[in-house]
mmCIF file of C-alpha atoms in Angstrom:
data_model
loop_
_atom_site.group_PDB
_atom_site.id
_atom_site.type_symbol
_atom_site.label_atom_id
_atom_site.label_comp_id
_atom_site.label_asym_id
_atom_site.label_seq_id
_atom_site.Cartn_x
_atom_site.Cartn_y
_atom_site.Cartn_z
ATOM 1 C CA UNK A 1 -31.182 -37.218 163.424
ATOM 2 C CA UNK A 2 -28.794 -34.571 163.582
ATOM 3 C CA UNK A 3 -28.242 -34.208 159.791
ATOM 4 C CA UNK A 4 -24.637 -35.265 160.313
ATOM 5 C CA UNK A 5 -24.104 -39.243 159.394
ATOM 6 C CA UNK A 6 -20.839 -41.091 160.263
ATOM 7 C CA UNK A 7 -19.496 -44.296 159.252
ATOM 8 C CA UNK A 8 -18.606 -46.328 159.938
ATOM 9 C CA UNK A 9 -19.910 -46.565 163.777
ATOM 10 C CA UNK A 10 -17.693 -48.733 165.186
ATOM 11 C CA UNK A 11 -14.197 -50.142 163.877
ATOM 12 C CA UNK A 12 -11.281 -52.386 165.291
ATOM 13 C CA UNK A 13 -7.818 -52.380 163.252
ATOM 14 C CA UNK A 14 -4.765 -53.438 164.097
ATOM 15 C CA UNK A 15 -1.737 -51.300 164.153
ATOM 16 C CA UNK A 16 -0.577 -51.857 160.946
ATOM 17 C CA UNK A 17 -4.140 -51.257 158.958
ATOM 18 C CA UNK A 18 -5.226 -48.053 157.258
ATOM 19 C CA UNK A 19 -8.583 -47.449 157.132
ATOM 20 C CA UNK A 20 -10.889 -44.337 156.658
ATOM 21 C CA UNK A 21 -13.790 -42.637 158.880
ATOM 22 C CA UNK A 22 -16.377 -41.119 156.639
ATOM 23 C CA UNK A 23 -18.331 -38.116 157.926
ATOM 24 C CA UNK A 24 -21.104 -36.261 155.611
ATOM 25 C CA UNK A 25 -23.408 -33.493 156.664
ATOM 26 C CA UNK A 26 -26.789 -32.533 154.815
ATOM 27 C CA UNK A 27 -27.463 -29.225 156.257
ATOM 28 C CA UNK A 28 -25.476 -26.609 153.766
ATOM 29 C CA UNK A 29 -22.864 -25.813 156.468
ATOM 30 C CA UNK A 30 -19.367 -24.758 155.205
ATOM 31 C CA UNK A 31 -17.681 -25.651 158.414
ATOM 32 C CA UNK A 32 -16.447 -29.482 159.295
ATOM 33 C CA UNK A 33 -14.533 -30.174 161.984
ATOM 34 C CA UNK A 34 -12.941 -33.830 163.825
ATOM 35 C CA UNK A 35 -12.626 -34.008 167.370
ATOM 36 C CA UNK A 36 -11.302 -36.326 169.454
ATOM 37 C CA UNK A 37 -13.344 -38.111 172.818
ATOM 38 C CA UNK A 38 -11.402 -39.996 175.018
ATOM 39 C CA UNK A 39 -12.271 -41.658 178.364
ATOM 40 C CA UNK A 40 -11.849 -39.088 181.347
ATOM 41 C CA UNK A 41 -10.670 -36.007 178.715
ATOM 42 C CA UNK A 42 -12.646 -33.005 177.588
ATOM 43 C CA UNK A 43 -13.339 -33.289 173.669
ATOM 44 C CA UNK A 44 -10.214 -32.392 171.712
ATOM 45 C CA UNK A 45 -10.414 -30.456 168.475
ATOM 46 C CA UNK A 46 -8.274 -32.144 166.177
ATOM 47 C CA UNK A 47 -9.025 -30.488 162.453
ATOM 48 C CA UNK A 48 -11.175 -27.588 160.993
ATOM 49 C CA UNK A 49 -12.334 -27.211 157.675
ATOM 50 C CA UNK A 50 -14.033 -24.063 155.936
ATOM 51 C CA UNK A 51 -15.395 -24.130 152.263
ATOM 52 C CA UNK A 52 -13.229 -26.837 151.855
ATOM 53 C CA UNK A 53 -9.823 -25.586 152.852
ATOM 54 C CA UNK A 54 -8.024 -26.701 156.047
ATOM 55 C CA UNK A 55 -7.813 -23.742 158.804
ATOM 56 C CA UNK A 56 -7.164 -25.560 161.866
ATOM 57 C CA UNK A 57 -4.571 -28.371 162.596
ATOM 58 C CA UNK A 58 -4.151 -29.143 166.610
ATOM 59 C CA UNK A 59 -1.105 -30.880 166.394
ATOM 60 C CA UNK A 60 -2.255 -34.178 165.702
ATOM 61 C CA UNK A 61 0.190 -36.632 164.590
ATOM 62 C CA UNK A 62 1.021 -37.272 160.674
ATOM 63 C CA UNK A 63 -0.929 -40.816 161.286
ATOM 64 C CA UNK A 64 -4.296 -38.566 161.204
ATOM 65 C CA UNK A 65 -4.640 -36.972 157.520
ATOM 66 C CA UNK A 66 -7.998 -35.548 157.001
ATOM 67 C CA UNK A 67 -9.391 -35.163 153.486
ATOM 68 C CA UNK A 68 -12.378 -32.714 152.531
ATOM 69 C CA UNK A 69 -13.475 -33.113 148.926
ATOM 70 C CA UNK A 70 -16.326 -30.803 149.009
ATOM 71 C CA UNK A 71 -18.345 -28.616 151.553
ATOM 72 C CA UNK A 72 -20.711 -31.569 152.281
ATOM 73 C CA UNK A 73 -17.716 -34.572 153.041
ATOM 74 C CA UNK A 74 -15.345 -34.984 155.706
ATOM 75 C CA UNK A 75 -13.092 -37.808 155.812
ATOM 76 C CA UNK A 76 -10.403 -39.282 158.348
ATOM 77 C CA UNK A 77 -7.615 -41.376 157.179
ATOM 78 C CA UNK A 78 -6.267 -43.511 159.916
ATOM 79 C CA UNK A 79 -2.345 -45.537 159.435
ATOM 80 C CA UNK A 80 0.122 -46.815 161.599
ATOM 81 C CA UNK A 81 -2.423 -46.135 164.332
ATOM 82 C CA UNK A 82 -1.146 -46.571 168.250
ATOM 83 C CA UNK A 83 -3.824 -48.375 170.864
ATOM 84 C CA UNK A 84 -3.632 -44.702 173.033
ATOM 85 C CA UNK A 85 -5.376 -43.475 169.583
ATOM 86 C CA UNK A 86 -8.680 -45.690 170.663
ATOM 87 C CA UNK A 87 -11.103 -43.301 170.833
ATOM 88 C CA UNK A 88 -14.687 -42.059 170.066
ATOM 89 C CA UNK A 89 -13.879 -39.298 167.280
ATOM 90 C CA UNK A 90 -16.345 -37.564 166.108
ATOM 91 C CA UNK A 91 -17.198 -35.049 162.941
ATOM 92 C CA UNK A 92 -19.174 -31.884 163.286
ATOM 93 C CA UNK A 93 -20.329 -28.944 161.104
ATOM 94 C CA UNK A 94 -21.252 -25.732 161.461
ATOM 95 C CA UNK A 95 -22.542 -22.622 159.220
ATOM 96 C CA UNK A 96 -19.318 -21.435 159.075
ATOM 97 C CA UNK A 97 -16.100 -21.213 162.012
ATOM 98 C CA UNK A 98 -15.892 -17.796 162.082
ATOM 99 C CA UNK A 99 -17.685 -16.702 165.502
ATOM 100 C CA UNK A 100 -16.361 -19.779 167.789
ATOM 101 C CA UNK A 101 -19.845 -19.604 169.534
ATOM 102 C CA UNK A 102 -21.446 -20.992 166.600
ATOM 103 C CA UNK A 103 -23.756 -24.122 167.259
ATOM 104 C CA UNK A 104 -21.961 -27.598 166.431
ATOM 105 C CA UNK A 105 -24.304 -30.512 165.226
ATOM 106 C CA UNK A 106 -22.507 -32.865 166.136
ATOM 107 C CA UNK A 107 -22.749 -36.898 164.539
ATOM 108 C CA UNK A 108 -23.009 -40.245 166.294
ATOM 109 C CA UNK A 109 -19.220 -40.684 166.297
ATOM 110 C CA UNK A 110 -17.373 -43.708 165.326
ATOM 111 C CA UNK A 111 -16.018 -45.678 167.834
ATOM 112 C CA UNK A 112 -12.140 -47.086 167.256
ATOM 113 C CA UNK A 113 -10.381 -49.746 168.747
ATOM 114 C CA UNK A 114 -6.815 -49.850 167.982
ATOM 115 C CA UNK A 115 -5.308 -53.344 168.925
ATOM 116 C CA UNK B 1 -5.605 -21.643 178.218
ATOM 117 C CA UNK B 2 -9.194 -21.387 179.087
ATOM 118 C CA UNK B 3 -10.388 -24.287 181.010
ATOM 119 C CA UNK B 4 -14.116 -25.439 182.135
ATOM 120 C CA UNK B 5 -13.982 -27.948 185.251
ATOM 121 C CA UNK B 6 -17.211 -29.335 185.589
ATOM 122 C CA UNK B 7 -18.757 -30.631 188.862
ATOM 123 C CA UNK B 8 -19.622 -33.380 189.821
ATOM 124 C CA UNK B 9 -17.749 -36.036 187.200
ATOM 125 C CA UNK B 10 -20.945 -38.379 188.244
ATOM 126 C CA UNK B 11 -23.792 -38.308 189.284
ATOM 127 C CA UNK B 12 -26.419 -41.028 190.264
ATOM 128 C CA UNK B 13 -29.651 -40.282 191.396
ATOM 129 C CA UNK B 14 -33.441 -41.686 191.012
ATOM 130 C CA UNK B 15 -36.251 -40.832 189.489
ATOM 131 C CA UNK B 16 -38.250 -37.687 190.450
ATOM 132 C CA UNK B 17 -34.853 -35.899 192.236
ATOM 133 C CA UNK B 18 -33.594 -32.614 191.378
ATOM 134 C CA UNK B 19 -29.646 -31.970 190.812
ATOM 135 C CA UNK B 20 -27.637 -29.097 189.672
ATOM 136 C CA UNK B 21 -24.190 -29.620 187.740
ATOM 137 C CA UNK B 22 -21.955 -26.790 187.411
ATOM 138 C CA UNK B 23 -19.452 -25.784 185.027
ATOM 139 C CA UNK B 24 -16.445 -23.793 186.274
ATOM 140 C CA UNK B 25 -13.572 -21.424 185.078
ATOM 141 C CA UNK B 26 -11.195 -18.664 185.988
ATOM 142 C CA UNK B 27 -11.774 -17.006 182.521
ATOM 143 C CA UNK B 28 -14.322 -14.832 181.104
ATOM 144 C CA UNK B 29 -16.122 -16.203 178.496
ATOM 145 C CA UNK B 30 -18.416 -14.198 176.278
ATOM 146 C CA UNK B 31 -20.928 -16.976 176.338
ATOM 147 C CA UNK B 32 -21.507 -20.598 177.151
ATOM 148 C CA UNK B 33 -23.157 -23.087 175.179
ATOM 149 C CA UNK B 34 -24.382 -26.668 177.419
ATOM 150 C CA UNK B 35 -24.710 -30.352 175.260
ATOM 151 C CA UNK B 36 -26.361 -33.267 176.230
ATOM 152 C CA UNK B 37 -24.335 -36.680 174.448
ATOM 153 C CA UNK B 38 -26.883 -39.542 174.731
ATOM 154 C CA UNK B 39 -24.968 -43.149 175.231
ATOM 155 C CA UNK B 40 -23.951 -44.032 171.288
ATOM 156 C CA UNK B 41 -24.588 -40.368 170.409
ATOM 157 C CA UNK B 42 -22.848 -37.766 169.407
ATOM 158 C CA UNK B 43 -23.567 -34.143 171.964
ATOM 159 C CA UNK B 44 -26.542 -32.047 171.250
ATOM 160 C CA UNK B 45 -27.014 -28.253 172.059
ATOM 161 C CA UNK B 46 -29.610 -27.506 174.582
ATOM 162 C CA UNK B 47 -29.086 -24.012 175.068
ATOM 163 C CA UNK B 48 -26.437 -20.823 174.607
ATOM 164 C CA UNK B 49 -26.339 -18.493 177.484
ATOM 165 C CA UNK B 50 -24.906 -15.078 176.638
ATOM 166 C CA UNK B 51 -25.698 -12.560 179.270
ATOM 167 C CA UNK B 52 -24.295 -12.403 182.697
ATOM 168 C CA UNK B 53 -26.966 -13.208 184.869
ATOM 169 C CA UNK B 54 -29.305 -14.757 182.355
ATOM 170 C CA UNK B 55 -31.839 -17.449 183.307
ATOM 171 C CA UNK B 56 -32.952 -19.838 180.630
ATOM 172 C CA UNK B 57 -35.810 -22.610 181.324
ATOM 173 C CA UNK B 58 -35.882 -25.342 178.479
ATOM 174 C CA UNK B 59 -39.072 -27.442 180.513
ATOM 175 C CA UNK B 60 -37.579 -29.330 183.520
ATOM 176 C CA UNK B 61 -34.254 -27.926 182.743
ATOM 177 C CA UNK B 62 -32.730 -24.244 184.072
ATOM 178 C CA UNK B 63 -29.572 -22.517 183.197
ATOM 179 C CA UNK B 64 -27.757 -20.122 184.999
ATOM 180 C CA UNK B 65 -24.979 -17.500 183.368
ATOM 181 C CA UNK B 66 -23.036 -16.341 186.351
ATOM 182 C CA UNK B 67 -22.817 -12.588 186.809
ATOM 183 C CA UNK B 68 -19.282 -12.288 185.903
ATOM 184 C CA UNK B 69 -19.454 -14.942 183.031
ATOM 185 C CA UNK B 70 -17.300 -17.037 184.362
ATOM 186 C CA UNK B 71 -19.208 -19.822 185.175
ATOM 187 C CA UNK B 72 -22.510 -21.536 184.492
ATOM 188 C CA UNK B 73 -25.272 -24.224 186.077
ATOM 189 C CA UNK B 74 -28.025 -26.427 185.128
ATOM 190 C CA UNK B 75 -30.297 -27.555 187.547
ATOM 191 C CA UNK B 76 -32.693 -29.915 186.541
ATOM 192 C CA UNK B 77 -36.196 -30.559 187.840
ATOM 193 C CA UNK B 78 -37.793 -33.689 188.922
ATOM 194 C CA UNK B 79 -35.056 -35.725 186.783
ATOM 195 C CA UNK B 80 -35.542 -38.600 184.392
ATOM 196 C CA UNK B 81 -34.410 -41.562 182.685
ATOM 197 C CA UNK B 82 -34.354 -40.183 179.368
ATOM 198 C CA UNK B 83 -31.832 -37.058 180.961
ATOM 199 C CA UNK B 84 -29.545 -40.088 181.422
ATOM 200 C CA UNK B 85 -26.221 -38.927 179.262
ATOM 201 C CA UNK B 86 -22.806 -36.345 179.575
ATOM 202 C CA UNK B 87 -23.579 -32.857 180.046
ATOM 203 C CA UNK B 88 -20.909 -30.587 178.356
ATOM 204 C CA UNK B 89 -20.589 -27.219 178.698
ATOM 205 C CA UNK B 90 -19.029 -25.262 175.741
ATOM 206 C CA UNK B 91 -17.457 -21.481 175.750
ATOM 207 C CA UNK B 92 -15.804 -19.537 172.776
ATOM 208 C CA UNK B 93 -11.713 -20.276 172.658
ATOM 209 C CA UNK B 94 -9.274 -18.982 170.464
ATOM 210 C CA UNK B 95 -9.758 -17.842 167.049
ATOM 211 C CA UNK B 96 -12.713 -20.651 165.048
ATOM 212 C CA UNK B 97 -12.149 -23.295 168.552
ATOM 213 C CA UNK B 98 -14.957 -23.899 171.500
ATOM 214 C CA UNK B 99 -13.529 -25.521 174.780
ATOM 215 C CA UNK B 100 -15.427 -28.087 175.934
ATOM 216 C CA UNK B 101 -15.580 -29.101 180.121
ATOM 217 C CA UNK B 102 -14.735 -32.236 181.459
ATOM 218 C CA UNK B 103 -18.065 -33.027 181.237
ATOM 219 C CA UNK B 104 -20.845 -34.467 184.150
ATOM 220 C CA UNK B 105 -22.129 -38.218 183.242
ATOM 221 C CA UNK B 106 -25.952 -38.293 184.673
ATOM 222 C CA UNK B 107 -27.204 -41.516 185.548
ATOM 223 C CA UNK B 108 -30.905 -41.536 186.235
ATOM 224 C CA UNK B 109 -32.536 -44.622 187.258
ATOM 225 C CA UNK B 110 -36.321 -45.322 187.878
#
């Protein structure tokens, strides 16, 4: 138990569904982040958030759009999704992104299946 | 770009071996940080290494910063089944980012 808890774990959706990944963390960290794990790639960073406001945005296509209604919630919201997007993706958090050596506890990741 | 190239991808061995994975780069990084992600898991920290040269033991497990902090190993003793998972090594990127290696999958079997 990392004290980071994603739902859900695993999800299939078509192209044209829009869904959500939920992400919450119990540890008073004011850093979230979303990465991205796919087969045969080193994890990609795909959002950051501190004390709520966005500070990092990789490039990731419109069809991502991350929401962060508080310190303690991190969500993903998925539309219009392509299969390449099938991926583990993961949520972190972090005391705060500041020193980029900072620890990441990291949570079980949902895995997505775009058909 | 700072880049980690980890070595080997894979790795199957049996219970009781020893193995060393390494993680690789042309940049100098002011410290490394090394994961373990169980199957169905998200990573874990294991250990930060900040010190060129610096030796860290976590039980059967060692960790080696290279002198000129460019490169990192873990050697682990008398392996497992429950080291079975992908080892990631971590260093600090650009501004609030860590790079993360390609990563070495460990399969231990009894």
């Amino acid at each position: 138990e990392t004290g980071v808890t994603q739902t859900p774990r695993h999800l299939v959706m078509g192209m044209t569904n829009k869904k959500s990944l939920k992400c919450e963390q119990h540890l008073g960290h004011n850093a979230m982040y979303w990465y991205k794990q796919s087969a045969k790639k080193p994890l990609e960073l795909m959002f950051v958030y501190s004390l709520e406001e966005r500070v990092e945005n990789n490039s990731v296509p419109s069809r991502f759009s991350p929401e962060c209604p508080n310190s303690s919630h991190l969500f993903l919201h998925l539309h219009t999704l392509q299969p390449e997007d099938s991926a583990l993706y993961l949520c972190a958090s972090s005391q705060g992104p500041g020193p980029s050596n900072e620890k990441l506890f990291f949570g079980s990741g949902t895995q997505l299946s775009v058909l | 770009t700072q880049l980690l190239e980890q070595s080997p991808q894979f790795l199957s061995i049996q219970e009781g071996e020893n193995l060393t994975v390494y993680c690789n780069s042309s940049s100098v990084f002011s410290s490394l940080q090394w994961y373990r992600q169980e199957p169905g898991e998200g990573p874990v920290l294991l250990v930060t290494v900040v010190t060129g040269g610096e030796v860290k033991k976590l039980k059967r497990l060692t960790f080696q910063f290279g002198d000129a902090r460019k490169d990192s190993s873990l050697h682990i003793t008398a392996a497992q089944p429950g080291d079975t998972g992908l080892y990631l090594c971590a260093g600090p990127g650009t501004a609030s980012k860590l790079t993360f290696g390609t990563g070495t999958r460990l399969q231990v079997t009894l």
